[in-house]
Amino acid sequence: MTSHALIIFAIVVVILYLGQSLIIPLIFGAILWLLMRKIRSLFYVIGLQDRFFPKGLKTLLSSAILFSSVWVIGMIFERNIQELIKYYDVYNTNFTAILKEFDHVSSYKIEDLTKSFNSNDLISKYITSALSSLQTIISNVVIVLIYMLFIIMEESSFKFKVKAMFPEKEAYNERIEVIRRIEKAITNYLGIKSLIALVSSTIGYLIFTLIGLHAPFFWALLIFMFSFIPFFGVLISSFLPAIFSIIQFGTYSESLIILFSTGSIQFFAGNIIEPRIMGNTMNVSPIVVILSLGFWGFIWGLPGMFLSVPITVIMVIIFSKFKSTRGIAILLSEKGEIEH
């Protein structure tokens, strides 16, 4: 029995790894669909019922809001990348000076390294690489949005398919309840996490702007994005702009200010404010979060690290509904308390 489980697990891991180019955009498309549903629900909160404001129109407006937000962020992101490329000569000069400062403690020939760094071929390589990465990001976003559109088209027939799969009323209601719990848990997580990340990134943007860091929106966006990676996201989004500031300014004072200020803000937001607001919404053990982060990061890289917590939450909810897997759900949960 154990050997069969290990074989099935290995097959699933291989499928997840080989099919990541198809599966990852689909998952992100489903997450955007959930966000669209959350935006759409706000129309009901403000009193716009289906009788006077059809559901299809709400879906259209909600999707338009989401698409417009992604498009605006993408445009600003592209301009920031172009700004970073524009100041490449400044970074090159400062980086060369920094290398020479360490010349007396290094056994390598810094002159040879700086000549290589100054070569036109290398500059062209960095520019081409940056533009290629930008193109890859844009193409992936387009694929995710296409998946989201197809999910929206399938939304109206989803309940009918579940009903056909589980014709008995009790089984049908049970499955629908699981789906609702998953949707509520994921949207609550994304909503709270996004709000806290938005505050942190906005403060970060103000700090970067006051210091004079190039492309402040780019670095603020990194803070927002890496806020969704547990534990290590704070380190990455604090160290990257701090290291870059050394290359931009050629000094270390700005780097220390950025590192201390952004790190403190994110630590306070993630370890004090977030637990108070989120409470026991996730119901996932911290050690499981770390293991999940490593597992999904190993299989899917950076996207897997972003998705590690939502996937683990979904696993806890699904496993808790079946007697054979309820023990696994208890192990994955924070305090061993799960809903049946």
Short mmCIF file of C-alpha atoms in Angstrom, two decimals:
data_model
loop_
_atom_site.label_atom_id
_atom_site.label_comp_id
_atom_site.label_asym_id
_atom_site.label_seq_id
_atom_site.Cartn_x
_atom_site.Cartn_y
_atom_site.Cartn_z
CA MET A 1 0.00 0.00 0.00
CA THR A 2 2.83 2.38 0.91
CA SER A 3 4.74 1.54 -2.28
CA HIS A 4 1.61 2.23 -4.36
CA ALA A 5 1.17 5.61 -2.64
CA LEU A 6 4.80 6.53 -3.31
CA ILE A 7 4.49 5.55 -6.97
CA ILE A 8 1.32 7.63 -7.36
CA PHE A 9 3.00 10.56 -5.59
CA ALA A 10 6.03 10.32 -7.90
CA ILE A 11 3.79 10.22 -10.99
CA VAL A 12 1.84 13.27 -9.78
CA VAL A 13 5.07 15.20 -9.12
CA VAL A 14 6.37 14.36 -12.62
CA ILE A 15 3.06 15.46 -14.20
CA LEU A 16 3.09 18.70 -12.20
CA TYR A 17 6.68 19.42 -13.25
CA LEU A 18 6.27 18.55 -16.94
CA GLY A 19 2.89 20.26 -17.21
CA GLN A 20 3.80 23.48 -15.39
CA SER A 21 3.57 25.63 -18.54
CA LEU A 22 -0.10 24.62 -18.79
CA ILE A 23 -1.06 24.22 -15.13
CA ILE A 24 0.47 27.40 -13.65
CA PRO A 25 -1.31 29.87 -16.00
CA LEU A 26 -4.55 27.94 -15.41
CA ILE A 27 -4.22 28.32 -11.63
CA PHE A 28 -3.45 32.03 -11.89
CA GLY A 29 -6.38 32.38 -14.29
CA ALA A 30 -8.63 30.72 -11.69
CA ILE A 31 -7.30 33.10 -9.02
CA LEU A 32 -8.10 36.12 -11.22
CA TRP A 33 -11.56 34.65 -11.78
CA LEU A 34 -12.06 34.47 -8.00
CA LEU A 35 -10.92 38.09 -7.72
CA MET A 36 -13.39 39.04 -10.44
CA ARG A 37 -16.16 37.32 -8.48
CA LYS A 38 -15.12 39.26 -5.37
CA ILE A 39 -15.27 42.55 -7.29
CA ARG A 40 -18.63 41.55 -8.73
CA SER A 41 -20.00 40.83 -5.25
CA LEU A 42 -19.24 44.43 -4.29
CA PHE A 43 -21.94 45.57 -6.73
CA TYR A 44 -24.49 43.66 -4.64
CA VAL A 45 -23.11 45.24 -1.46
CA ILE A 46 -23.81 48.74 -2.82
CA GLY A 47 -27.36 47.71 -3.75
CA LEU A 48 -27.08 46.96 -7.48
CA GLN A 49 -29.28 43.84 -7.74
CA ASP A 50 -29.71 41.69 -10.85
CA ARG A 51 -33.18 43.07 -11.51
CA PHE A 52 -31.84 46.54 -12.32
CA PHE A 53 -28.23 45.64 -13.10
CA PRO A 54 -27.91 42.22 -14.86
CA LYS A 55 -25.32 39.76 -13.63
CA GLY A 56 -23.71 39.63 -17.07
CA LEU A 57 -23.10 43.37 -16.97
CA LYS A 58 -21.60 43.07 -13.48
CA THR A 59 -19.28 40.35 -14.77
CA LEU A 60 -18.28 42.52 -17.74
CA LEU A 61 -17.53 45.57 -15.59
CA SER A 62 -15.69 43.50 -12.97
CA SER A 63 -13.55 41.89 -15.68
CA ALA A 64 -12.89 45.30 -17.24
CA ILE A 65 -11.73 46.68 -13.88
CA LEU A 66 -9.41 43.71 -13.40
CA PHE A 67 -8.05 43.82 -16.97
CA SER A 68 -7.51 47.58 -16.78
CA SER A 69 -5.62 47.23 -13.51
CA VAL A 70 -3.34 44.56 -14.99
CA TRP A 71 -2.79 46.66 -18.13
CA VAL A 72 -1.93 49.84 -16.18
CA ILE A 73 0.47 47.96 -13.90
CA GLY A 74 2.07 46.34 -16.96
CA MET A 75 2.55 49.70 -18.71
CA ILE A 76 4.12 51.32 -15.64
CA PHE A 77 6.29 48.25 -15.11
CA GLU A 78 7.55 48.46 -18.71
CA ARG A 79 8.42 52.15 -18.34
CA ASN A 80 10.35 51.41 -15.17
CA ILE A 81 12.34 48.71 -16.93
CA GLN A 82 13.17 51.19 -19.68
CA GLU A 83 14.28 53.71 -17.06
CA LEU A 84 16.64 51.19 -15.51
CA ILE A 85 18.13 50.42 -18.92
CA LYS A 86 18.55 54.15 -19.64
CA TYR A 87 20.84 54.64 -16.65
CA TYR A 88 22.97 51.61 -17.39
CA ASP A 89 26.14 53.68 -17.91
CA VAL A 90 25.76 55.19 -14.43
CA TYR A 91 25.40 51.75 -12.87
CA ASN A 92 28.38 50.54 -14.88
CA THR A 93 30.60 53.36 -13.59
CA ASN A 94 29.53 52.96 -9.96
CA PHE A 95 29.85 49.20 -10.09
CA THR A 96 33.37 49.52 -11.48
CA ALA A 97 34.29 51.91 -8.65
CA ILE A 98 32.88 49.49 -6.07
CA LEU A 99 34.92 46.65 -7.54
CA LYS A 100 38.08 48.73 -7.34
CA GLU A 101 37.41 49.43 -3.65
CA PHE A 102 37.75 45.71 -3.00
CA ASP A 103 40.80 45.37 -5.23
CA HIS A 104 43.22 45.27 -2.31
CA VAL A 105 41.43 42.36 -0.62
CA SER A 106 40.82 40.29 -3.74
CA SER A 107 43.16 37.86 -5.48
CA TYR A 108 41.41 38.40 -8.81
CA LYS A 109 42.38 40.98 -11.37
CA ILE A 110 39.65 43.58 -11.06
CA GLU A 111 40.87 45.37 -14.17
CA ASP A 112 40.06 42.36 -16.34
CA LEU A 113 36.63 42.05 -14.76
CA THR A 114 35.80 45.72 -15.26
CA LYS A 115 36.93 45.58 -18.89
CA SER A 116 34.57 42.68 -19.42
CA PHE A 117 31.80 44.56 -17.65
CA ASN A 118 32.39 47.64 -19.83
CA SER A 119 32.26 45.77 -23.11
CA ASN A 120 29.56 46.73 -25.58
CA ASP A 121 28.65 43.07 -26.04
CA LEU A 122 27.84 42.73 -22.34
CA ILE A 123 25.74 45.91 -22.31
CA SER A 124 23.82 44.65 -25.32
CA LYS A 125 23.41 41.29 -23.59
CA TYR A 126 21.87 42.86 -20.46
CA ILE A 127 19.49 45.04 -22.48
CA THR A 128 18.40 42.10 -24.64
CA SER A 129 17.92 39.93 -21.55
CA ALA A 130 15.80 42.57 -19.81
CA LEU A 131 13.57 43.08 -22.85
CA SER A 132 13.26 39.33 -23.36
CA SER A 133 12.20 38.88 -19.73
CA LEU A 134 9.64 41.66 -20.11
CA GLN A 135 8.25 40.04 -23.24
CA THR A 136 7.99 36.68 -21.42
CA ILE A 137 6.10 38.27 -18.52
CA ILE A 138 3.67 40.05 -20.86
CA SER A 139 3.02 36.87 -22.87
CA ASN A 140 2.37 34.87 -19.68
CA VAL A 141 -0.06 37.54 -18.43
CA VAL A 142 -1.93 37.35 -21.74
CA ILE A 143 -2.21 33.55 -21.42
CA VAL A 144 -3.49 33.89 -17.84
CA LEU A 145 -6.13 36.41 -18.93
CA ILE A 146 -7.25 34.09 -21.74
CA TYR A 147 -7.65 31.24 -19.24
CA MET A 148 -9.65 33.56 -17.02
CA LEU A 149 -12.01 34.43 -19.90
CA PHE A 150 -12.65 30.75 -20.61
CA ILE A 151 -13.35 30.09 -16.92
CA ILE A 152 -15.85 32.97 -16.92
CA MET A 153 -17.55 31.43 -19.95
CA GLU A 154 -17.81 28.10 -18.09
CA GLU A 155 -19.06 29.68 -14.87
CA SER A 156 -22.76 29.60 -15.72
CA SER A 157 -22.76 25.84 -16.40
CA PHE A 158 -20.50 24.86 -13.49
CA LYS A 159 -23.27 24.05 -11.00
CA PHE A 160 -25.12 21.99 -13.62
CA LYS A 161 -22.00 19.90 -14.20
CA VAL A 162 -21.55 19.33 -10.46
CA LYS A 163 -25.23 18.37 -10.26
CA ALA A 164 -24.77 15.88 -13.09
CA MET A 165 -21.70 14.39 -11.39
CA PHE A 166 -23.44 14.15 -8.00
CA PRO A 167 -27.19 13.77 -8.62
CA GLU A 168 -27.98 13.02 -4.97
CA LYS A 169 -28.91 16.22 -3.15
CA GLU A 170 -26.75 15.55 -0.08
CA ALA A 171 -23.64 14.77 -2.15
CA TYR A 172 -24.28 17.79 -4.37
CA ASN A 173 -24.69 20.17 -1.41
CA GLU A 174 -21.56 18.77 0.21
CA ARG A 175 -19.45 19.41 -2.92
CA ILE A 176 -20.86 22.88 -3.39
CA GLU A 177 -20.09 23.67 0.26
CA VAL A 178 -16.46 22.55 -0.22
CA ILE A 179 -16.15 24.79 -3.27
CA ARG A 180 -17.62 27.72 -1.35
CA ARG A 181 -15.23 27.17 1.55
CA ILE A 182 -12.27 27.08 -0.84
CA GLU A 183 -13.44 30.26 -2.57
CA LYS A 184 -14.00 32.05 0.74
CA ALA A 185 -10.63 30.99 2.16
CA ILE A 186 -8.68 31.96 -0.96
CA THR A 187 -10.46 35.29 -1.52
CA ASN A 188 -10.09 36.23 2.17
CA TYR A 189 -6.40 35.34 2.04
CA LEU A 190 -5.82 37.26 -1.19
CA GLY A 191 -7.90 40.22 -0.04
CA ILE A 192 -6.18 40.65 3.32
CA LYS A 193 -2.76 39.88 1.92
CA SER A 194 -3.26 42.33 -0.98
CA LEU A 195 -4.42 45.12 1.35
CA ILE A 196 -1.41 44.71 3.65
CA ALA A 197 0.96 44.36 0.68
CA LEU A 198 -0.52 47.49 -0.91
CA VAL A 199 0.10 49.53 2.25
CA SER A 200 3.67 48.18 2.57
CA SER A 201 4.49 48.79 -1.10
CA THR A 202 2.99 52.30 -1.01
CA ILE A 203 5.15 53.23 1.98
CA GLY A 204 8.09 51.62 0.20
CA TYR A 205 7.37 53.67 -2.92
CA LEU A 206 7.43 56.88 -0.86
CA ILE A 207 10.75 55.86 0.72
CA PHE A 208 12.30 55.02 -2.66
CA THR A 209 11.06 58.31 -4.14
CA LEU A 210 12.40 60.40 -1.24
CA ILE A 211 15.78 58.70 -1.47
CA GLY A 212 15.83 59.16 -5.25
CA LEU A 213 16.02 55.50 -6.23
CA HIS A 214 15.49 54.96 -9.95
CA ALA A 215 12.25 53.24 -11.01
CA PRO A 216 10.60 53.41 -7.56
CA PHE A 217 7.39 51.80 -8.82
CA PHE A 218 9.36 48.76 -9.98
CA TRP A 219 10.83 48.19 -6.51
CA ALA A 220 7.49 48.92 -4.81
CA LEU A 221 5.88 46.34 -7.10
CA LEU A 222 8.50 43.83 -5.97
CA ILE A 223 7.50 44.50 -2.35
CA PHE A 224 3.85 43.91 -3.26
CA MET A 225 4.54 40.70 -5.19
CA PHE A 226 7.01 39.15 -2.75
CA SER A 227 4.64 39.83 0.15
CA PHE A 228 2.81 36.71 -1.03
CA ILE A 229 5.89 34.54 -0.46
CA PRO A 230 5.97 33.49 3.21
CA PHE A 231 9.01 34.36 5.32
CA PHE A 232 11.58 34.77 2.52
CA GLY A 233 9.59 37.34 0.51
CA VAL A 234 10.44 40.11 3.01
CA LEU A 235 14.16 39.36 2.71
CA ILE A 236 14.13 39.31 -1.09
CA SER A 237 12.10 42.52 -1.54
CA SER A 238 14.24 44.37 1.03
CA PHE A 239 17.68 43.24 -0.11
CA LEU A 240 17.17 43.71 -3.87
CA PRO A 241 16.48 47.50 -3.81
CA ALA A 242 19.12 47.92 -1.07
CA ILE A 243 21.77 46.22 -3.22
CA PHE A 244 20.66 48.14 -6.29
CA SER A 245 20.97 51.46 -4.43
CA ILE A 246 24.67 50.75 -3.89
CA ILE A 247 25.13 50.37 -7.65
CA GLN A 248 23.07 53.51 -8.37
CA PHE A 249 24.58 55.86 -5.78
CA GLY A 250 27.97 54.23 -5.29
CA THR A 251 27.59 54.66 -1.49
CA TYR A 252 26.17 52.57 1.33
CA SER A 253 24.11 55.00 3.43
CA GLU A 254 21.07 54.89 1.12
CA SER A 255 21.28 51.09 1.06
CA LEU A 256 21.16 50.87 4.86
CA ILE A 257 18.19 53.25 5.02
CA ILE A 258 16.27 51.22 2.44
CA LEU A 259 17.14 47.90 4.04
CA PHE A 260 16.18 48.99 7.55
CA SER A 261 13.03 50.94 6.65
CA THR A 262 11.45 48.51 4.15
CA GLY A 263 12.47 45.49 6.20
CA SER A 264 10.96 46.97 9.37
CA ILE A 265 7.72 47.92 7.63
CA GLN A 266 7.24 44.49 6.10
CA PHE A 267 8.19 42.69 9.30
CA PHE A 268 5.67 44.76 11.26
CA ALA A 269 2.97 44.25 8.64
CA GLY A 270 3.57 40.52 8.22
CA ASN A 271 4.15 39.51 11.83
CA ILE A 272 1.97 41.89 13.84
CA ILE A 273 -0.80 43.39 11.70
CA GLU A 274 -1.49 40.43 9.39
CA PRO A 275 -2.00 37.77 12.12
CA ARG A 276 -4.42 40.10 13.97
CA ILE A 277 -6.51 40.72 10.85
CA MET A 278 -6.30 37.26 9.31
CA GLY A 279 -6.67 35.31 12.55
CA ASN A 280 -7.20 31.61 11.90
CA THR A 281 -8.45 32.08 8.35
CA MET A 282 -5.73 29.96 6.78
CA ASN A 283 -5.54 27.24 9.45
CA VAL A 284 -2.17 25.99 8.19
CA SER A 285 0.78 25.03 10.39
CA PRO A 286 3.83 27.35 10.02
CA ILE A 287 6.16 24.37 9.51
CA VAL A 288 3.82 23.09 6.79
CA VAL A 289 3.98 26.52 5.13
CA ILE A 290 7.79 26.29 5.05
CA LEU A 291 7.74 22.73 3.68
CA SER A 292 5.08 23.67 1.13
CA LEU A 293 7.13 26.69 0.08
CA GLY A 294 10.15 24.49 -0.53
CA PHE A 295 8.19 21.75 -2.30
CA TRP A 296 6.26 23.96 -4.73
CA GLY A 297 9.28 26.20 -5.21
CA PHE A 298 11.32 23.14 -6.19
CA ILE A 299 8.70 21.94 -8.69
CA TRP A 300 7.49 25.24 -10.16
CA GLY A 301 10.12 27.78 -9.13
CA LEU A 302 9.00 31.30 -8.22
CA PRO A 303 5.35 30.83 -9.31
CA GLY A 304 5.18 27.77 -7.06
CA MET A 305 6.37 29.85 -4.10
CA PHE A 306 3.56 32.35 -4.75
CA LEU A 307 0.98 29.56 -4.96
CA SER A 308 2.26 27.44 -2.05
CA VAL A 309 -0.09 28.84 0.62
CA PRO A 310 -3.33 28.81 -1.46
CA ILE A 311 -2.61 25.26 -2.63
CA THR A 312 -1.96 24.08 0.95
CA VAL A 313 -5.19 25.74 2.17
CA ILE A 314 -7.17 23.98 -0.57
CA MET A 315 -5.56 20.65 0.39
CA VAL A 316 -6.57 21.08 4.05
CA ILE A 317 -10.19 21.85 3.09
CA ILE A 318 -10.48 18.94 0.64
CA PHE A 319 -8.70 16.40 2.87
CA SER A 320 -10.92 17.33 5.80
CA LYS A 321 -14.03 16.17 3.90
CA PHE A 322 -12.94 12.54 3.53
CA LYS A 323 -12.45 10.08 6.37
CA SER A 324 -9.41 8.45 4.76
CA THR A 325 -7.53 11.77 4.44
CA ARG A 326 -8.85 13.60 7.52
CA GLY A 327 -5.70 12.68 9.46
CA ILE A 328 -3.56 14.42 6.83
CA ALA A 329 -5.73 17.53 7.11
CA ILE A 330 -5.25 17.55 10.89
CA LEU A 331 -1.46 17.31 10.46
CA LEU A 332 -1.46 20.16 7.95
CA SER A 333 -3.70 22.39 10.09
CA GLU A 334 -2.40 24.93 12.58
CA LYS A 335 -3.94 23.57 15.80
CA GLY A 336 -5.43 20.28 14.68
CA GLU A 337 -8.90 21.80 14.38
CA ILE A 338 -10.67 21.23 11.07
CA GLU A 339 -14.22 21.53 9.79
CA HIS A 340 -15.88 18.29 8.71
#
